[in-house]
């Protein structure tokens, strides 16, 4: 990143994992991307930027050309921010419409197929058959639990959720959660692997619809919708309240650590003893909005006004640049900010 130190060298290895892992301890060097829509293409760009060999597969028409265009655009962003590892190259990307060929020598698979349970179950069974026994099979699924996805696999212990936040080549968060049959060693190895390549993995110890971060977004948006419906705020002012208020702080540290600062010299202990009661009162006052067609239309019209005629693509590019700048600042303050 501009003005930030280049990330430390990365070792693509699981050698520190427990010896009872059901997956091979060979270093992870070859990544297979299954499904090359926006999420899959973004993952491909990120893995390439970290120096991996990436083989991608998708049966859709024009999949390869769309993938390569996305990777070229993402590469430009990453290179400008100083996030391309020495030795990394877009030339290490290969594409094949044959999934069995793509997975034949993969060390790690990142699946990004449509969110349909029956489709995912069948797909993972086929991936399990096509992939070397030592490879980890990770799904980017945002809503289907691994308990369901792994049911058709002969080696379900190596199947795990590795859910990114969009776009994966920019946003570091990855939510990791296993299914009932996932090996603990595989979960730990996935956590270690994601962390080793510059991601910020978090471990979910229970499977919930939407995982964790999306549920946090849903909780906030519930109140935003309620305030708009009750006539308290306009759509634009609600967005300003978030992005120019607590959102600025959330880009630095999470809410609990924020409350530690809010407690002053007494820290989080003081906050819990003296400031939590009024916050609890506000929590009890939160209301569920009635998400009517009229409310939806209010949001649509409000957002259209907010964009000022700028395209989704332009807004996304601007957002990516701001996020990368924020990450650079976080890294420079890494001594104190987790």
GROMACS .gro file of C-alpha atoms in nm:
model
  338
    1UNK     CA    1   0.000   0.000   0.000
    2UNK     CA    2   0.109   0.352  -0.065
    3UNK     CA    3   0.301   0.479   0.234
    4UNK     CA    4   0.289   0.140   0.406
    5UNK     CA    5   0.546  -0.132   0.448
    6UNK     CA    6   0.527  -0.418   0.204
    7UNK     CA    7   0.361  -0.723   0.365
    8UNK     CA    8   0.601  -0.976   0.514
    9UNK     CA    9   0.704  -1.277   0.309
   10UNK     CA   10   0.448  -1.555   0.316
   11UNK     CA   11   0.512  -1.925   0.367
   12UNK     CA   12   0.245  -2.135   0.199
   13UNK     CA   13   0.267  -2.429   0.435
   14UNK     CA   14   0.063  -2.630   0.678
   15UNK     CA   15   0.362  -2.796   0.838
   16UNK     CA   16   0.275  -2.661   1.182
   17UNK     CA   17  -0.061  -2.836   1.182
   18UNK     CA   18  -0.141  -3.138   1.401
   19UNK     CA   19  -0.016  -3.470   1.269
   20UNK     CA   20  -0.368  -3.619   1.278
   21UNK     CA   21  -0.490  -3.389   1.001
   22UNK     CA   22  -0.686  -3.573   0.735
   23UNK     CA   23  -0.523  -3.356   0.472
   24UNK     CA   24  -0.170  -3.367   0.341
   25UNK     CA   25   0.090  -3.148   0.505
   26UNK     CA   26   0.250  -3.057   0.171
   27UNK     CA   27   0.281  -2.682   0.112
   28UNK     CA   28  -0.013  -2.512  -0.057
   29UNK     CA   29   0.107  -2.382  -0.392
   30UNK     CA   30  -0.167  -2.454  -0.645
   31UNK     CA   31  -0.512  -2.302  -0.593
   32UNK     CA   32  -0.820  -2.412  -0.786
   33UNK     CA   33  -1.105  -2.164  -0.829
   34UNK     CA   34  -1.443  -2.324  -0.899
   35UNK     CA   35  -1.687  -2.064  -1.028
   36UNK     CA   36  -1.547  -1.741  -1.173
   37UNK     CA   37  -1.823  -1.488  -1.114
   38UNK     CA   38  -1.742  -1.171  -0.922
   39UNK     CA   39  -1.640  -1.351  -0.601
   40UNK     CA   40  -1.442  -1.625  -0.774
   41UNK     CA   41  -1.263  -1.379  -1.002
   42UNK     CA   42  -1.174  -1.158  -0.706
   43UNK     CA   43  -1.037  -1.459  -0.517
   44UNK     CA   44  -0.834  -1.555  -0.826
   45UNK     CA   45  -0.681  -1.208  -0.842
   46UNK     CA   46  -0.590  -1.218  -0.475
   47UNK     CA   47  -0.431  -1.564  -0.485
   48UNK     CA   48  -0.232  -1.466  -0.794
   49UNK     CA   49  -0.111  -1.150  -0.620
   50UNK     CA   50   0.021  -1.363  -0.334
   51UNK     CA   51   0.236  -1.571  -0.569
   52UNK     CA   52   0.026  -1.883  -0.619
   53UNK     CA   53  -0.039  -2.086  -0.931
   54UNK     CA   54  -0.414  -2.053  -0.994
   55UNK     CA   55  -0.627  -2.274  -1.216
   56UNK     CA   56  -0.987  -2.162  -1.263
   57UNK     CA   57  -1.289  -2.341  -1.400
   58UNK     CA   58  -1.641  -2.235  -1.495
   59UNK     CA   59  -1.873  -2.378  -1.764
   60UNK     CA   60  -2.039  -2.042  -1.840
   61UNK     CA   61  -1.995  -1.882  -2.184
   62UNK     CA   62  -1.719  -1.617  -2.194
   63UNK     CA   63  -1.610  -1.720  -1.845
   64UNK     CA   64  -1.239  -1.707  -1.925
   65UNK     CA   65  -1.244  -1.367  -2.095
   66UNK     CA   66  -1.456  -1.218  -1.816
   67UNK     CA   67  -1.222  -1.365  -1.556
   68UNK     CA   68  -0.908  -1.231  -1.719
   69UNK     CA   69  -1.056  -0.883  -1.754
   70UNK     CA   70  -1.152  -0.880  -1.386
   71UNK     CA   71  -0.805  -1.001  -1.286
   72UNK     CA   72  -0.638  -0.732  -1.498
   73UNK     CA   73  -0.846  -0.459  -1.336
   74UNK     CA   74  -0.794  -0.595  -0.984
   75UNK     CA   75  -0.422  -0.640  -1.045
   76UNK     CA   76  -0.393  -0.273  -1.128
   77UNK     CA   77  -0.553  -0.181  -0.793
   78UNK     CA   78  -0.334  -0.424  -0.598
   79UNK     CA   79  -0.012  -0.322  -0.772
   80UNK     CA   80  -0.083   0.047  -0.716
   81UNK     CA   81  -0.131  -0.028  -0.346
   82UNK     CA   82   0.194  -0.229  -0.324
   83UNK     CA   83   0.011  -0.552  -0.251
   84UNK     CA   84   0.159  -0.773  -0.522
   85UNK     CA   85   0.412  -1.016  -0.375
   86UNK     CA   86   0.754  -1.040  -0.538
   87UNK     CA   87   0.745  -1.312  -0.801
   88UNK     CA   88   0.370  -1.303  -0.840
   89UNK     CA   89   0.238  -1.296  -1.195
   90UNK     CA   90  -0.091  -1.295  -1.381
   91UNK     CA   91   0.074  -1.541  -1.619
   92UNK     CA   92   0.034  -1.806  -1.348
   93UNK     CA   93  -0.341  -1.809  -1.414
   94UNK     CA   94  -0.476  -2.093  -1.627
   95UNK     CA   95  -0.835  -2.167  -1.720
   96UNK     CA   96  -1.017  -2.482  -1.821
   97UNK     CA   97  -1.389  -2.553  -1.855
   98UNK     CA   98  -1.318  -2.903  -1.723
   99UNK     CA   99  -1.352  -2.910  -1.346
  100UNK     CA  100  -1.186  -3.250  -1.314
  101UNK     CA  101  -0.882  -3.119  -1.501
  102UNK     CA  102  -0.871  -2.802  -1.291
  103UNK     CA  103  -0.883  -2.993  -0.962
  104UNK     CA  104  -0.652  -3.281  -1.053
  105UNK     CA  105  -0.343  -3.126  -0.893
  106UNK     CA  106  -0.495  -2.868  -0.659
  107UNK     CA  107  -0.367  -2.820  -0.304
  108UNK     CA  108  -0.655  -2.592  -0.203
  109UNK     CA  109  -0.993  -2.533  -0.367
  110UNK     CA  110  -1.198  -2.213  -0.330
  111UNK     CA  111  -1.554  -2.282  -0.452
  112UNK     CA  112  -1.782  -1.994  -0.556
  113UNK     CA  113  -2.081  -2.157  -0.723
  114UNK     CA  114  -2.449  -2.047  -0.708
  115UNK     CA  115  -2.614  -2.055  -0.366
  116UNK     CA  116  -2.844  -2.354  -0.419
  117UNK     CA  117  -2.819  -2.633  -0.159
  118UNK     CA  118  -2.882  -2.928  -0.390
  119UNK     CA  119  -2.634  -2.786  -0.642
  120UNK     CA  120  -2.363  -2.736  -0.379
  121UNK     CA  121  -2.409  -3.090  -0.242
  122UNK     CA  122  -2.365  -3.241  -0.589
  123UNK     CA  123  -2.076  -3.009  -0.672
  124UNK     CA  124  -1.882  -3.091  -0.355
  125UNK     CA  125  -1.930  -3.464  -0.414
  126UNK     CA  126  -1.780  -3.417  -0.763
  127UNK     CA  127  -1.500  -3.194  -0.629
  128UNK     CA  128  -1.419  -3.455  -0.366
  129UNK     CA  129  -1.382  -3.719  -0.635
  130UNK     CA  130  -1.167  -3.499  -0.862
  131UNK     CA  131  -0.927  -3.352  -0.605
  132UNK     CA  132  -0.619  -3.516  -0.449
  133UNK     CA  133  -0.705  -3.657  -0.104
  134UNK     CA  134  -0.477  -3.411   0.072
  135UNK     CA  135  -0.643  -3.095  -0.063
  136UNK     CA  136  -0.875  -2.873   0.141
  137UNK     CA  137  -1.213  -2.792  -0.015
  138UNK     CA  138  -1.330  -2.445   0.094
  139UNK     CA  139  -1.663  -2.289   0.005
  140UNK     CA  140  -1.731  -1.917  -0.023
  141UNK     CA  141  -2.096  -1.986   0.059
  142UNK     CA  142  -2.264  -1.701   0.242
  143UNK     CA  143  -2.571  -1.887   0.360
  144UNK     CA  144  -2.564  -2.264   0.309
  145UNK     CA  145  -2.417  -2.447   0.611
  146UNK     CA  146  -2.131  -2.689   0.560
  147UNK     CA  147  -2.341  -2.952   0.738
  148UNK     CA  148  -2.551  -2.957   0.419
  149UNK     CA  149  -2.277  -2.900   0.161
  150UNK     CA  150  -2.057  -3.188   0.275
  151UNK     CA  151  -2.330  -3.455   0.285
  152UNK     CA  152  -2.244  -3.605  -0.055
  153UNK     CA  153  -1.866  -3.605  -0.013
  154UNK     CA  154  -1.676  -3.925   0.062
  155UNK     CA  155  -1.417  -3.722   0.254
  156UNK     CA  156  -1.636  -3.464   0.431
  157UNK     CA  157  -1.371  -3.405   0.696
  158UNK     CA  158  -1.175  -3.184   0.454
  159UNK     CA  159  -1.468  -2.958   0.361
  160UNK     CA  160  -1.490  -2.614   0.526
  161UNK     CA  161  -1.654  -2.274   0.479
  162UNK     CA  162  -1.411  -1.994   0.390
  163UNK     CA  163  -1.658  -1.709   0.341
  164UNK     CA  164  -1.500  -1.381   0.222
  165UNK     CA  165  -1.630  -1.028   0.233
  166UNK     CA  166  -1.673  -0.875  -0.111
  167UNK     CA  167  -1.445  -0.810  -0.290
  168UNK     CA  168  -1.201  -1.072  -0.157
  169UNK     CA  169  -0.899  -0.913  -0.326
  170UNK     CA  170  -0.959  -0.595  -0.122
  171UNK     CA  171  -1.137  -0.686   0.204
  172UNK     CA  172  -0.931  -0.905   0.441
  173UNK     CA  173  -1.210  -1.073   0.640
  174UNK     CA  174  -1.271  -1.448   0.595
  175UNK     CA  175  -1.523  -1.636   0.810
  176UNK     CA  176  -1.419  -1.996   0.872
  177UNK     CA  177  -1.666  -2.255   0.998
  178UNK     CA  178  -1.681  -2.629   0.961
  179UNK     CA  179  -1.965  -2.875   0.940
  180UNK     CA  180  -2.048  -3.162   1.172
  181UNK     CA  181  -1.803  -3.389   0.986
  182UNK     CA  182  -1.524  -3.136   0.929
  183UNK     CA  183  -1.192  -3.223   1.092
  184UNK     CA  184  -1.074  -2.982   1.359
  185UNK     CA  185  -0.727  -3.004   1.207
  186UNK     CA  186  -0.865  -2.893   0.870
  187UNK     CA  187  -1.038  -2.593   1.028
  188UNK     CA  188  -0.713  -2.498   1.200
  189UNK     CA  189  -0.514  -2.543   0.882
  190UNK     CA  190  -0.760  -2.328   0.685
  191UNK     CA  191  -0.734  -2.057   0.952
  192UNK     CA  192  -0.355  -2.074   0.939
  193UNK     CA  193  -0.349  -2.068   0.560
  194UNK     CA  194  -0.577  -1.766   0.525
  195UNK     CA  195  -0.378  -1.577   0.790
  196UNK     CA  196  -0.049  -1.663   0.615
  197UNK     CA  197  -0.163  -1.493   0.293
  198UNK     CA  198  -0.265  -1.166   0.456
  199UNK     CA  199  -0.630  -1.239   0.530
  200UNK     CA  200  -0.802  -1.178   0.866
  201UNK     CA  201  -0.977  -1.510   0.935
  202UNK     CA  202  -1.223  -1.545   1.220
  203UNK     CA  203  -1.340  -1.878   1.359
  204UNK     CA  204  -1.712  -1.939   1.398
  205UNK     CA  205  -1.770  -2.213   1.655
  206UNK     CA  206  -2.134  -2.255   1.554
  207UNK     CA  207  -2.301  -2.246   1.214
  208UNK     CA  208  -2.566  -1.976   1.170
  209UNK     CA  209  -2.752  -1.848   0.862
  210UNK     CA  210  -2.546  -1.563   0.718
  211UNK     CA  211  -2.248  -1.648   0.941
  212UNK     CA  212  -2.147  -1.351   1.163
  213UNK     CA  213  -2.051  -1.035   0.973
  214UNK     CA  214  -2.360  -1.035   0.752
  215UNK     CA  215  -2.575  -1.074   1.062
  216UNK     CA  216  -2.406  -0.768   1.210
  217UNK     CA  217  -2.486  -0.578   0.891
  218UNK     CA  218  -2.845  -0.702   0.906
  219UNK     CA  219  -2.880  -0.585   1.267
  220UNK     CA  220  -2.765  -0.235   1.177
  221UNK     CA  221  -2.979  -0.218   0.865
  222UNK     CA  222  -3.284  -0.325   1.063
  223UNK     CA  223  -3.257  -0.006   1.267
  224UNK     CA  224  -3.173   0.206   0.962
  225UNK     CA  225  -3.492   0.090   0.791
  226UNK     CA  226  -3.690   0.151   1.108
  227UNK     CA  227  -3.560   0.508   1.144
  228UNK     CA  228  -3.637   0.583   0.778
  229UNK     CA  229  -3.985   0.432   0.800
  230UNK     CA  230  -4.062   0.628   1.116
  231UNK     CA  231  -3.961   0.950   0.945
  232UNK     CA  232  -3.662   1.014   1.169
  233UNK     CA  233  -3.400   1.022   0.892
  234UNK     CA  234  -3.375   1.038   0.514
  235UNK     CA  235  -3.190   0.763   0.328
  236UNK     CA  236  -2.894   0.992   0.266
  237UNK     CA  237  -2.875   1.114   0.626
  238UNK     CA  238  -2.888   0.756   0.756
  239UNK     CA  239  -2.587   0.673   0.537
  240UNK     CA  240  -2.406   0.986   0.656
  241UNK     CA  241  -2.479   0.894   1.019
  242UNK     CA  242  -2.304   0.561   0.965
  243UNK     CA  243  -2.013   0.652   0.739
  244UNK     CA  244  -1.921   0.986   0.901
  245UNK     CA  245  -1.988   0.872   1.256
  246UNK     CA  246  -1.931   0.525   1.402
  247UNK     CA  247  -1.834   0.386   1.061
  248UNK     CA  248  -1.510   0.584   1.075
  249UNK     CA  249  -1.430   0.422   1.407
  250UNK     CA  250  -1.530   0.074   1.287
  251UNK     CA  251  -1.267   0.104   1.017
  252UNK     CA  252  -1.012   0.116   1.298
  253UNK     CA  253  -1.142  -0.119   1.567
  254UNK     CA  254  -1.449  -0.320   1.661
  255UNK     CA  255  -1.731  -0.208   1.886
  256UNK     CA  256  -1.620  -0.376   2.209
  257UNK     CA  257  -1.272  -0.228   2.184
  258UNK     CA  258  -1.437   0.107   2.104
  259UNK     CA  259  -1.633   0.087   2.428
  260UNK     CA  260  -1.302   0.025   2.607
  261UNK     CA  261  -1.193   0.368   2.484
  262UNK     CA  262  -1.534   0.509   2.567
  263UNK     CA  263  -1.488   0.406   2.927
  264UNK     CA  264  -1.200   0.649   2.965
  265UNK     CA  265  -0.934   0.570   3.222
  266UNK     CA  266  -1.155   0.296   3.362
  267UNK     CA  267  -1.176   0.128   3.025
  268UNK     CA  268  -1.427  -0.144   2.946
  269UNK     CA  269  -1.491  -0.217   3.313
  270UNK     CA  270  -1.612   0.140   3.370
  271UNK     CA  271  -1.819   0.127   3.053
  272UNK     CA  272  -1.996  -0.195   3.156
  273UNK     CA  273  -2.068  -0.067   3.505
  274UNK     CA  274  -2.176   0.288   3.425
  275UNK     CA  275  -2.251   0.328   3.054
  276UNK     CA  276  -2.404  -0.005   2.959
  277UNK     CA  277  -2.744   0.058   3.128
  278UNK     CA  278  -2.844   0.347   2.897
  279UNK     CA  279  -2.720   0.150   2.596
  280UNK     CA  280  -2.931  -0.144   2.712
  281UNK     CA  281  -3.231   0.089   2.723
  282UNK     CA  282  -3.171   0.188   2.361
  283UNK     CA  283  -3.144  -0.179   2.263
  284UNK     CA  284  -3.486  -0.247   2.413
  285UNK     CA  285  -3.631   0.044   2.215
  286UNK     CA  286  -3.512  -0.088   1.878
  287UNK     CA  287  -3.801  -0.179   1.650
  288UNK     CA  288  -3.848  -0.421   1.362
  289UNK     CA  289  -3.948  -0.227   1.048
  290UNK     CA  290  -4.239  -0.332   0.831
  291UNK     CA  291  -4.053  -0.387   0.504
  292UNK     CA  292  -4.330  -0.282   0.268
  293UNK     CA  293  -4.308  -0.210  -0.108
  294UNK     CA  294  -4.335   0.159  -0.017
  295UNK     CA  295  -4.034   0.138   0.214
  296UNK     CA  296  -3.833  -0.044  -0.052
  297UNK     CA  297  -3.920   0.225  -0.305
  298UNK     CA  298  -3.816   0.495  -0.059
  299UNK     CA  299  -3.475   0.331  -0.029
  300UNK     CA  300  -3.441   0.291  -0.407
  301UNK     CA  301  -3.524   0.656  -0.471
  302UNK     CA  302  -3.299   0.773  -0.187
  303UNK     CA  303  -3.001   0.573  -0.313
  304UNK     CA  304  -3.055   0.693  -0.670
  305UNK     CA  305  -3.035   1.049  -0.539
  306UNK     CA  306  -2.725   0.972  -0.334
  307UNK     CA  307  -2.527   0.831  -0.625
  308UNK     CA  308  -2.543   1.159  -0.811
  309UNK     CA  309  -2.550   0.973  -1.141
  310UNK     CA  310  -2.226   0.783  -1.080
  311UNK     CA  311  -2.222   0.422  -1.199
  312UNK     CA  312  -2.198   0.121  -0.968
  313UNK     CA  313  -1.856   0.047  -1.121
  314UNK     CA  314  -1.723   0.394  -1.044
  315UNK     CA  315  -1.858   0.390  -0.690
  316UNK     CA  316  -1.701   0.046  -0.633
  317UNK     CA  317  -1.364   0.165  -0.764
  318UNK     CA  318  -1.371   0.467  -0.535
  319UNK     CA  319  -1.470   0.251  -0.241
  320UNK     CA  320  -1.184   0.010  -0.308
  321UNK     CA  321  -0.932   0.293  -0.311
  322UNK     CA  322  -1.060   0.430   0.021
  323UNK     CA  323  -1.053   0.082   0.179
  324UNK     CA  324  -0.696   0.025   0.061
  325UNK     CA  325  -0.596   0.362   0.205
  326UNK     CA  326  -0.763   0.273   0.535
  327UNK     CA  327  -0.581  -0.061   0.545
  328UNK     CA  328  -0.250   0.120   0.485
  329UNK     CA  329  -0.319   0.345   0.782
  330UNK     CA  330  -0.416   0.044   0.995
  331UNK     CA  331  -0.090  -0.128   0.905
  332UNK     CA  332   0.115   0.178   0.998
  333UNK     CA  333  -0.054   0.176   1.342
  334UNK     CA  334  -0.029  -0.201   1.377
  335UNK     CA  335   0.168  -0.176   1.699
  336UNK     CA  336  -0.144  -0.075   1.891
  337UNK     CA  337  -0.447  -0.149   1.672
  338UNK     CA  338  -0.537  -0.520   1.633
   0.00000   0.00000   0.00000
